[in-house]
Coordinates of C-alpha atoms in Angstrom, one line a residue:
Chain B
M1 CA 0.0 0.0 0.0
L2 CA 1.2 3.5 -0.8
M3 CA 0.2 6.5 1.1
K4 CA 0.4 10.0 -0.3
I5 CA 1.1 13.1 1.8
D6 CA 0.8 16.6 0.3
L7 CA 3.0 19.0 2.2
E8 CA 1.5 22.1 0.5
S9 CA -2.1 21.2 1.2
D10 CA -4.4 23.2 3.5
V11 CA -5.3 20.0 5.2
P12 CA -2.9 19.5 8.1
I13 CA -0.4 16.6 7.8
Y14 CA -1.6 14.7 10.8
Q15 CA -5.1 14.8 9.3
Q16 CA -3.8 13.5 5.9
L17 CA -2.0 10.8 7.7
H18 CA -5.0 9.9 9.7
N19 CA -7.2 9.8 6.6
S20 CA -4.6 7.7 4.6
I21 CA -4.4 5.1 7.3
M22 CA -8.2 5.0 7.6
E23 CA -8.5 4.6 3.9
G24 CA -6.0 1.8 4.0
I25 CA -8.1 0.0 6.6
A26 CA -11.3 0.6 4.5
S27 CA -9.7 -0.8 1.4
K28 CA -8.4 -3.8 3.3
E29 CA -4.8 -3.0 2.3
L30 CA -4.1 -2.6 6.0
A31 CA -5.7 -5.8 7.5
P32 CA -6.5 -6.2 11.2
G33 CA -3.4 -7.1 13.1
D34 CA -1.0 -5.6 10.5
S35 CA 1.7 -3.5 12.0
L36 CA 2.3 0.1 11.2
P37 CA 5.8 1.7 11.5
S38 CA 6.7 3.2 14.9
V39 CA 6.2 6.9 15.3
R40 CA 9.9 7.6 14.8
A41 CA 10.1 5.4 11.6
M42 CA 6.9 6.9 10.1
A43 CA 8.1 10.5 10.9
S44 CA 11.5 9.7 9.4
D45 CA 10.0 8.3 6.2
L46 CA 7.7 11.3 5.8
G47 CA 10.4 13.7 6.9
V48 CA 8.0 15.4 9.4
N49 CA 8.1 16.1 13.1
M50 CA 7.4 13.1 15.4
H51 CA 4.6 15.1 17.1
T52 CA 2.7 15.1 13.9
V53 CA 2.7 11.4 13.5
N54 CA 2.0 10.9 17.2
K55 CA -1.0 13.1 16.9
A56 CA -2.4 11.1 14.0
Y57 CA -1.7 7.8 15.8
Q58 CA -3.3 9.0 19.1
I59 CA -6.5 10.0 17.3
L60 CA -6.7 6.7 15.5
K61 CA -6.1 5.0 18.8
Q62 CA -8.9 7.0 20.5
E63 CA -11.3 6.2 17.7
G64 CA -10.4 2.5 18.1
F65 CA -8.8 1.8 14.7
I66 CA -5.3 1.1 15.9
Q67 CA -3.7 -0.2 19.1
I68 CA -0.4 1.0 20.4
H69 CA 1.5 -1.6 22.5
R70 CA 4.8 -1.1 24.2
Q71 CA 6.2 -4.3 22.8
K72 CA 4.3 -5.1 19.7
G73 CA 4.3 -1.5 18.5
V74 CA 1.5 0.0 16.5
V75 CA -1.0 -2.5 15.0
I76 CA -4.3 -2.2 13.1
Q77 CA -7.2 -3.1 15.5
P78 CA -7.0 -6.9 15.5
D79 CA -10.3 -7.4 17.4
Q80 CA -13.5 -5.5 16.8
M81 CA -13.4 -2.4 14.6
P82 CA -15.4 0.4 16.1
P83 CA -19.1 0.0 15.1
A84 CA -21.4 2.6 13.4
D85 CA -23.2 3.4 16.6
E86 CA -25.4 6.2 17.6
P87 CA -22.6 8.8 18.5
Y88 CA -20.9 8.0 15.2
L89 CA -24.0 8.5 13.2
E90 CA -24.6 11.8 15.0
S91 CA -21.0 13.0 14.1
L92 CA -21.4 11.8 10.5
T93 CA -24.6 13.8 10.1
G94 CA -22.8 16.8 11.6
K95 CA -20.0 16.5 9.1
L96 CA -22.2 15.9 6.1
R97 CA -24.6 18.7 6.7
P98 CA -22.3 21.6 5.7
L99 CA -21.0 19.6 2.7
I100 CA -24.6 19.0 1.5
S101 CA -25.5 22.6 2.1
E102 CA -22.6 23.8 -0.1
A103 CA -23.6 21.3 -2.8
I104 CA -27.2 22.7 -2.8
C105 CA -25.9 26.3 -2.9
R106 CA -23.8 25.4 -5.9
G107 CA -26.8 23.8 -7.6
L108 CA -25.6 20.2 -7.4
D109 CA -28.7 18.1 -7.4
E110 CA -29.4 15.2 -5.1
K111 CA -28.8 12.5 -7.8
Q112 CA -25.4 13.9 -8.7
F113 CA -24.4 14.2 -5.1
L114 CA -25.4 10.6 -4.3
K115 CA -23.7 9.4 -7.5
I116 CA -20.4 10.9 -6.2
C117 CA -20.9 9.3 -2.8
E118 CA -21.6 5.9 -4.4
K119 CA -18.5 6.1 -6.7
L120 CA -16.2 7.0 -3.8
Y121 CA -17.7 4.2 -1.7
N122 CA -17.0 1.7 -4.4
D123 CA -13.6 3.1 -5.3
I124 CA -12.2 3.0 -1.8
Q125 CA -13.2 -0.7 -1.5
K126 CA -11.4 -1.4 -4.8
V127 CA -7.8 -1.8 -3.8
G128 CA -5.4 0.7 -5.3
E129 CA -8.2 2.9 -6.7
Q130 CA -7.2 5.9 -4.6
W131 CA -4.1 6.1 -6.8
K132 CA -5.9 7.8 -9.6
P133 CA -4.5 11.3 -9.5
Chain I
M1 CA 55.1 -0.4 -8.0
E2 CA 53.9 2.1 -5.4
T3 CA 53.5 4.7 -8.1
I4 CA 51.3 2.4 -10.1
M5 CA 49.2 1.7 -7.1
V6 CA 48.8 5.4 -6.5
L7 CA 47.9 6.1 -10.1
I8 CA 45.3 3.2 -10.0
F9 CA 43.9 4.8 -6.9
F10 CA 43.6 8.3 -8.5
G11 CA 42.2 6.7 -11.6
M12 CA 39.4 4.9 -9.7
V13 CA 38.5 8.1 -7.7
A14 CA 38.4 10.0 -11.0
V15 CA 36.1 7.4 -12.7
M16 CA 33.9 7.4 -9.6
M17 CA 33.5 11.2 -9.5
A18 CA 33.0 11.4 -13.3
V19 CA 30.2 8.9 -13.4
T20 CA 28.5 10.4 -10.3
P21 CA 25.9 12.6 -12.2
Y22 CA 25.0 9.4 -14.2
I23 CA 24.3 7.2 -11.1
T24 CA 22.2 9.7 -9.1
R25 CA 18.4 9.4 -9.1
K26 CA 16.9 10.8 -12.2
T27 CA 14.9 13.3 -10.0
E28 CA 18.2 15.1 -9.1
S29 CA 20.8 16.9 -11.0
F30 CA 24.0 18.3 -9.3
G31 CA 22.2 18.5 -6.0
V32 CA 19.0 20.1 -7.4
T33 CA 15.6 18.5 -7.5
I34 CA 14.2 18.1 -11.0
P35 CA 11.3 16.3 -12.6
E36 CA 12.3 12.9 -13.9
A37 CA 11.5 14.0 -17.5
A38 CA 14.0 16.9 -17.3
Y39 CA 16.8 14.4 -16.7
L40 CA 16.9 13.9 -20.5
D41 CA 16.9 17.6 -21.3
P42 CA 19.7 18.4 -23.8
E43 CA 21.0 21.2 -21.6
L44 CA 21.3 18.9 -18.6
K45 CA 22.9 16.1 -20.7
K46 CA 25.5 18.6 -21.8
L47 CA 26.1 19.7 -18.2
R48 CA 26.8 16.0 -17.2
K49 CA 29.2 15.6 -20.1
Q50 CA 31.0 18.8 -19.3
Y51 CA 31.3 17.8 -15.6
A52 CA 32.8 14.4 -16.4
A53 CA 35.3 16.0 -18.8
V54 CA 36.4 18.6 -16.3
I55 CA 36.8 15.9 -13.6
I56 CA 38.9 13.7 -15.9
V57 CA 41.1 16.6 -17.0
F58 CA 41.6 17.8 -13.5
S59 CA 42.5 14.3 -12.3
I60 CA 45.0 13.7 -15.1
L61 CA 46.7 17.1 -14.3
L62 CA 46.8 16.2 -10.6
A63 CA 48.2 12.7 -11.2
A64 CA 50.9 14.2 -13.6
A65 CA 51.8 16.9 -11.0
L66 CA 52.1 14.2 -8.3
F67 CA 54.2 12.0 -10.6
I68 CA 56.6 14.8 -11.3
A69 CA 56.8 15.9 -7.7
V70 CA 57.5 12.4 -6.5
S71 CA 60.1 11.6 -9.2
T72 CA 62.0 14.8 -8.4
S73 CA 61.7 14.9 -4.6
Q74 CA 61.0 11.3 -3.6
L75 CA 58.5 12.4 -1.0
L76 CA 55.8 9.9 -1.9
Q77 CA 54.0 9.9 1.5
T78 CA 53.7 13.7 1.8
G79 CA 53.0 14.1 -1.9
F80 CA 50.3 11.5 -1.8
A81 CA 48.6 13.0 1.3
L82 CA 48.7 16.4 -0.3
A83 CA 47.3 15.2 -3.6
V84 CA 44.4 13.5 -1.8
L85 CA 43.5 16.8 -0.1
V86 CA 43.8 18.7 -3.4
D87 CA 41.7 16.0 -5.1
I88 CA 38.9 16.3 -2.5
A89 CA 38.9 20.1 -2.6
G90 CA 39.2 20.3 -6.3
N91 CA 36.4 17.8 -7.0
F92 CA 34.2 19.6 -4.5
L93 CA 34.8 23.0 -6.2
I94 CA 34.1 21.5 -9.6
Y95 CA 30.9 20.1 -8.3
L96 CA 30.0 23.4 -6.7
Y97 CA 30.4 25.2 -10.0
F98 CA 28.0 22.8 -11.7
H99 CA 25.6 22.9 -8.8
R100 CA 25.3 26.7 -9.1
K101 CA 24.9 26.4 -12.9
M102 CA 22.2 23.8 -12.4
K103 CA 20.4 26.0 -9.9
A104 CA 20.4 28.9 -12.4
I105 CA 19.0 26.6 -15.1
K106 CA 16.2 25.5 -12.7
K107 CA 15.2 29.1 -12.2
T108 CA 14.7 29.8 -15.9
R109 CA 12.5 26.7 -16.3
N110 CA 9.0 26.3 -15.1
W111 CA 9.1 22.6 -14.3
A112 CA 6.9 22.7 -11.3
A113 CA 4.0 24.4 -13.0
G114 CA 0.7 22.6 -12.8
K115 CA 2.2 19.6 -10.9
K116 CA 1.5 18.8 -7.3
Q117 CA 4.2 17.7 -5.0
A118 CA 3.8 14.7 -2.8
I119 CA 5.6 12.4 -0.4
I120 CA 4.8 8.8 -1.0
V121 CA 5.4 6.2 1.7
D122 CA 4.6 2.5 2.0
P123 CA 3.6 1.8 5.7
K124 CA 4.6 -1.8 5.2
F125 CA 8.0 -0.9 3.8
R126 CA 9.9 -2.0 6.9
S127 CA 8.2 -5.3 7.2
Q128 CA 10.0 -6.5 4.1
K129 CA 13.5 -8.0 4.1
L130 CA 15.6 -4.9 3.5
I131 CA 19.0 -6.2 4.4
F132 CA 20.8 -9.5 4.9
S133 CA 20.6 -10.6 8.5
N134 CA 23.2 -9.4 11.0
A135 CA 23.6 -13.1 11.8
W136 CA 26.0 -13.3 8.8
F137 CA 28.4 -11.4 11.0
L138 CA 28.8 -14.5 13.2
I139 CA 31.3 -15.5 10.6
H140 CA 33.2 -12.3 11.1
A141 CA 32.9 -12.6 14.9
S142 CA 34.3 -16.1 14.7
V143 CA 37.4 -14.9 12.8
T144 CA 37.8 -12.1 15.2
A145 CA 37.5 -14.4 18.2
A146 CA 39.9 -16.8 16.5
T147 CA 42.5 -14.0 16.1
F148 CA 42.2 -13.0 19.8
L149 CA 42.4 -16.7 20.9
M150 CA 45.4 -17.4 18.6
T151 CA 47.2 -14.3 19.9
W152 CA 46.6 -15.3 23.5
L153 CA 47.6 -18.9 23.1
C154 CA 50.6 -18.4 20.9
Y155 CA 52.0 -15.3 22.7
G156 CA 55.2 -17.2 23.3
R157 CA 55.8 -17.8 19.6
I158 CA 55.5 -14.2 18.6
P159 CA 59.0 -12.7 18.1
D160 CA 60.2 -10.0 20.4
R161 CA 60.1 -7.3 17.7
I162 CA 57.1 -7.1 15.5
A163 CA 57.4 -5.5 12.0
M164 CA 54.6 -3.1 11.6
H165 CA 55.4 -1.6 8.1
Y166 CA 57.1 -2.9 5.1
D167 CA 58.4 -1.3 2.0
F168 CA 57.5 -2.8 -1.4
N169 CA 60.7 -4.9 -1.4
G170 CA 59.5 -6.7 1.7
T171 CA 62.0 -5.1 4.0
P172 CA 60.5 -4.0 7.4
T173 CA 60.7 -0.3 8.0
D174 CA 59.0 0.0 11.3
W175 CA 59.3 -2.2 14.4
V176 CA 57.5 -2.3 17.8
E177 CA 58.5 -4.2 20.9
K178 CA 56.4 -7.1 21.7
S179 CA 54.0 -6.7 24.7
Y180 CA 50.4 -7.8 25.5
R181 CA 49.3 -4.3 24.4
T182 CA 51.0 -4.2 21.0
V183 CA 50.1 -7.8 20.0
F184 CA 46.4 -7.1 20.6
E185 CA 46.3 -4.0 18.4
L186 CA 45.1 -5.8 15.3
P187 CA 42.5 -8.0 17.0
T188 CA 41.1 -4.8 18.6
V189 CA 40.9 -3.1 15.2
Q190 CA 39.1 -6.2 14.0
L191 CA 36.6 -5.8 16.8
F192 CA 36.1 -2.2 16.0
L193 CA 35.5 -3.1 12.3
L194 CA 33.1 -5.8 13.3
I195 CA 31.0 -3.4 15.4
L196 CA 31.2 -0.7 12.6
F197 CA 30.0 -3.1 9.9
I198 CA 27.1 -4.5 12.0
W199 CA 26.0 -0.9 12.7
L200 CA 26.3 0.1 9.0
N201 CA 24.2 -2.9 8.0
T202 CA 21.6 -2.0 10.6
M203 CA 21.6 1.6 9.3
I204 CA 21.0 0.5 5.8
A205 CA 17.7 -1.0 7.0
K206 CA 16.8 2.0 9.1
S207 CA 17.6 4.8 6.7
K208 CA 14.8 6.9 5.4
Q209 CA 12.3 5.4 2.9
Q210 CA 12.6 7.6 -0.3
L211 CA 10.2 6.8 -3.1
N212 CA 10.0 8.6 -6.4
A213 CA 6.6 10.2 -6.3
E214 CA 6.4 10.0 -10.1
R215 CA 6.7 6.2 -10.2
P216 CA 6.3 5.0 -6.6
E217 CA 5.8 1.3 -7.3
A218 CA 8.9 0.8 -9.5
S219 CA 10.9 3.0 -7.1
L220 CA 9.8 0.8 -4.1
E221 CA 11.1 -2.3 -5.8
Q222 CA 14.3 -0.6 -6.7
N223 CA 14.8 0.8 -3.2
V224 CA 14.5 -2.7 -1.6
R225 CA 17.0 -4.2 -4.0
F226 CA 19.4 -1.2 -3.6
R227 CA 19.4 -1.8 0.2
R228 CA 19.9 -5.6 -0.1
R229 CA 22.8 -5.2 -2.5
W230 CA 24.7 -2.7 -0.4
S231 CA 24.0 -4.8 2.7
A232 CA 25.6 -7.8 0.9
F233 CA 28.5 -5.6 0.0
M234 CA 29.0 -4.5 3.6
I235 CA 29.0 -8.1 4.8
I236 CA 31.6 -9.2 2.1
T237 CA 33.8 -6.1 2.6
G238 CA 33.7 -6.6 6.4
L239 CA 34.8 -10.2 6.0
L240 CA 37.6 -9.4 3.6
M241 CA 39.0 -6.8 5.9
I242 CA 38.7 -8.9 9.0
L243 CA 40.3 -11.9 7.2
L244 CA 43.2 -9.6 6.1
F245 CA 43.9 -8.6 9.7
F246 CA 43.7 -12.3 10.6
A247 CA 46.3 -13.1 8.0
I248 CA 48.6 -10.3 9.2
Q249 CA 48.3 -11.4 12.8
L250 CA 49.0 -15.0 11.8
S251 CA 52.2 -13.9 10.1
F252 CA 53.6 -12.9 13.5
I253 CA 53.2 -16.5 14.7
V254 CA 54.0 -18.6 11.6
P255 CA 56.2 -17.3 8.8
I256 CA 54.1 -16.2 5.8
P257 CA 55.9 -14.7 2.8
I258 CA 55.5 -10.9 2.9
A259 CA 54.8 -10.8 -0.8
W260 CA 51.7 -13.0 -0.2
L261 CA 50.5 -10.6 2.4
S262 CA 51.1 -7.4 0.5
Y263 CA 49.6 -8.7 -2.7
G264 CA 46.7 -10.2 -0.8
G265 CA 46.2 -6.9 1.0
M266 CA 46.3 -4.9 -2.3
G267 CA 44.1 -7.4 -4.0
A268 CA 41.5 -7.1 -1.2
V269 CA 41.5 -3.3 -1.3
L270 CA 41.3 -3.3 -5.1
L271 CA 38.5 -5.8 -5.0
I272 CA 36.5 -3.6 -2.5
V273 CA 37.0 -0.4 -4.4
V274 CA 36.2 -2.0 -7.8
G275 CA 33.3 -3.7 -6.2
A276 CA 32.0 -0.4 -4.9
V277 CA 32.3 1.3 -8.3
L278 CA 30.6 -1.6 -10.1
L279 CA 27.9 -1.8 -7.6
S280 CA 27.3 2.0 -7.7
V281 CA 27.1 2.0 -11.5
T282 CA 24.9 -1.1 -11.9
T283 CA 22.6 -0.2 -9.1
G284 CA 22.5 3.6 -9.2
Q285 CA 21.5 5.7 -6.2
G286 CA 18.3 4.4 -4.6
G287 CA 18.4 1.5 -7.1
S288 CA 17.5 4.0 -9.9
R289 CA 19.5 2.0 -12.5
I290 CA 18.0 -1.4 -11.7
R291 CA 15.5 -2.4 -14.4
V292 CA 12.0 -3.1 -13.0
G293 CA 8.5 -2.8 -14.4
N294 CA 7.4 0.7 -14.8
G295 CA 4.4 0.5 -12.4
A296 CA 1.7 3.0 -12.3
V297 CA 2.7 6.5 -13.4
Q298 CA 1.6 9.3 -11.1
G299 CA 0.9 12.9 -12.0
R300 CA 3.0 14.0 -9.0
F301 CA 6.2 15.8 -8.8
Q302 CA 9.0 14.8 -6.6
Y303 CA 8.9 16.7 -3.3
D304 CA 11.3 19.6 -3.7
D305 CA 13.4 19.7 -0.5
D306 CA 16.3 21.7 -2.0
A307 CA 16.0 24.2 0.9
Y308 CA 17.2 21.5 3.3
W309 CA 20.2 20.6 1.2
K310 CA 23.0 23.1 2.0
L311 CA 25.2 23.5 -1.2
G312 CA 23.1 20.6 -2.6
V313 CA 24.9 17.9 -0.6
F314 CA 24.7 18.6 3.2
Y315 CA 21.2 17.6 4.5
F316 CA 20.1 19.9 7.4
N317 CA 16.4 19.4 8.4
R318 CA 15.4 19.9 12.0
N319 CA 11.9 18.6 11.4
D320 CA 13.1 15.3 10.0
P321 CA 13.9 12.7 12.7
S322 CA 15.8 10.7 10.1
L323 CA 19.5 10.2 10.9
W324 CA 20.5 8.6 7.5
V325 CA 19.2 9.8 4.2
E326 CA 20.2 9.0 0.6
K327 CA 23.0 11.2 -0.7
R328 CA 21.8 13.5 -3.4
F329 CA 25.1 13.5 -5.4
G330 CA 26.6 10.1 -5.3
S331 CA 25.7 6.6 -4.2
G332 CA 25.0 5.6 -0.6
W333 CA 23.8 7.5 2.4
T334 CA 24.6 10.7 4.3
L335 CA 23.8 12.1 7.7
N336 CA 21.1 14.6 8.6
F337 CA 23.4 17.2 10.1
A338 CA 20.5 18.8 12.0
H339 CA 20.2 15.6 14.1
P340 CA 22.4 15.8 17.3
A341 CA 23.1 12.0 17.1
G342 CA 24.6 12.7 13.6
W343 CA 27.3 14.8 15.1
I344 CA 27.9 12.4 18.0
I345 CA 28.4 9.5 15.5
L346 CA 30.6 11.6 13.3
G347 CA 32.7 12.4 16.3
L348 CA 32.9 8.8 17.4
I349 CA 33.9 7.6 13.9
I350 CA 36.9 10.0 14.0
L351 CA 37.6 9.7 17.8
I352 CA 37.7 5.9 18.1
P353 CA 40.4 5.2 15.5
L354 CA 42.4 8.1 17.0
L355 CA 42.0 6.7 20.5
L356 CA 43.0 3.2 19.2
G357 CA 46.1 4.8 17.6
V358 CA 47.1 6.6 20.8
F359 CA 46.5 3.6 23.0
F360 CA 48.6 1.3 20.9
S361 CA 51.5 3.6 20.1

């Protein structure tokens, strides 16, 4: 699996890293129990501060997508992935609302919007598809 | 004979320097980040040819000057040391001239336009086999242990005066009195080499993952092979050197013809240097000359980190926790000079041989 980080982007690096790992898990390129590089190794490969990587890892850990062990290092959640429970649905709705509002303002109709969602949903599940520039 | 060896040495250095712009990654030119396609730009091609020509001419002039100086004044040692310094300084100044020229060219072009920069990493990179196991060094350790043991057990058979240096006719030129301290000098150097090579092999695995953002998949494959080849080279080089010291130590105990030792020694050194040149040329920096499938092509531009490369060759990036990164102009790795551990290591590499020298003199 290849992860892409854009250093010039407005999206903070920790956020990009978080999203990349999440997408890796979604596309099954990162399987439960797979190990991730240590904070130091990941920061070294990316050439960024260790705090940045640590921040991304800590968020993923809090969300329950990875585990950080003293000995085994960083691994993708080997047991139960966090479920789509009530609090998650609430947060999802919260995040989608402004996105849909903007789409409506720009005149994107419901069908087109849903089509984009559907395409992304399928693309992510197809391994390697996120590599289309 | 000595003059021929010296000329071969300067010839090898000249060839190594002259081919350098051809073995770097194709995303770099004279210490400046470029898009891969620009590597084939006629102006850049011309720059590489000019550089190689200047280096060759400079080296021939230097070798001729050394040759004349030695044949008139007979000061081979001093002349050689001076020539090495002039060679290093001269080569660097020539590089610097071309580095400046390359920077100027980059300014006039609009390579980055419309292309996004990216850093590409494979999170599973380090779960692959990147180096040959350090267990190979058990062979080296056995030879080192054998040297220590042999020296200890056969102490009585070592003559009272040990010849430390020979001239090329096989006549000893430098003697030391036998003592437990002097006889254990070579085994201690072996031990130092053993630790050094294990550490270098480990660093090959730990050094920064650097993928070409334009062709990440091919670059990944090349990078893994690049590391494995240099790891094998480290193991073989280490063994050759440790075996050489074993042979020299053995010659204190049982008579071995000096010619065997000196030819064996020169052969080993030549083998290591020629091996390094061949490996650099066939592998290329980061494995860039290894043929692999092309893989998916990305519309991304190599991340431009020129700002962190002082004079194009000294990496200084406080934000990067990497200690070892690939050299930009040459084959192999260089230190991140913003990393405190980098300076400590550099100090140790200079200090330990100095301390060994002081202790055993």
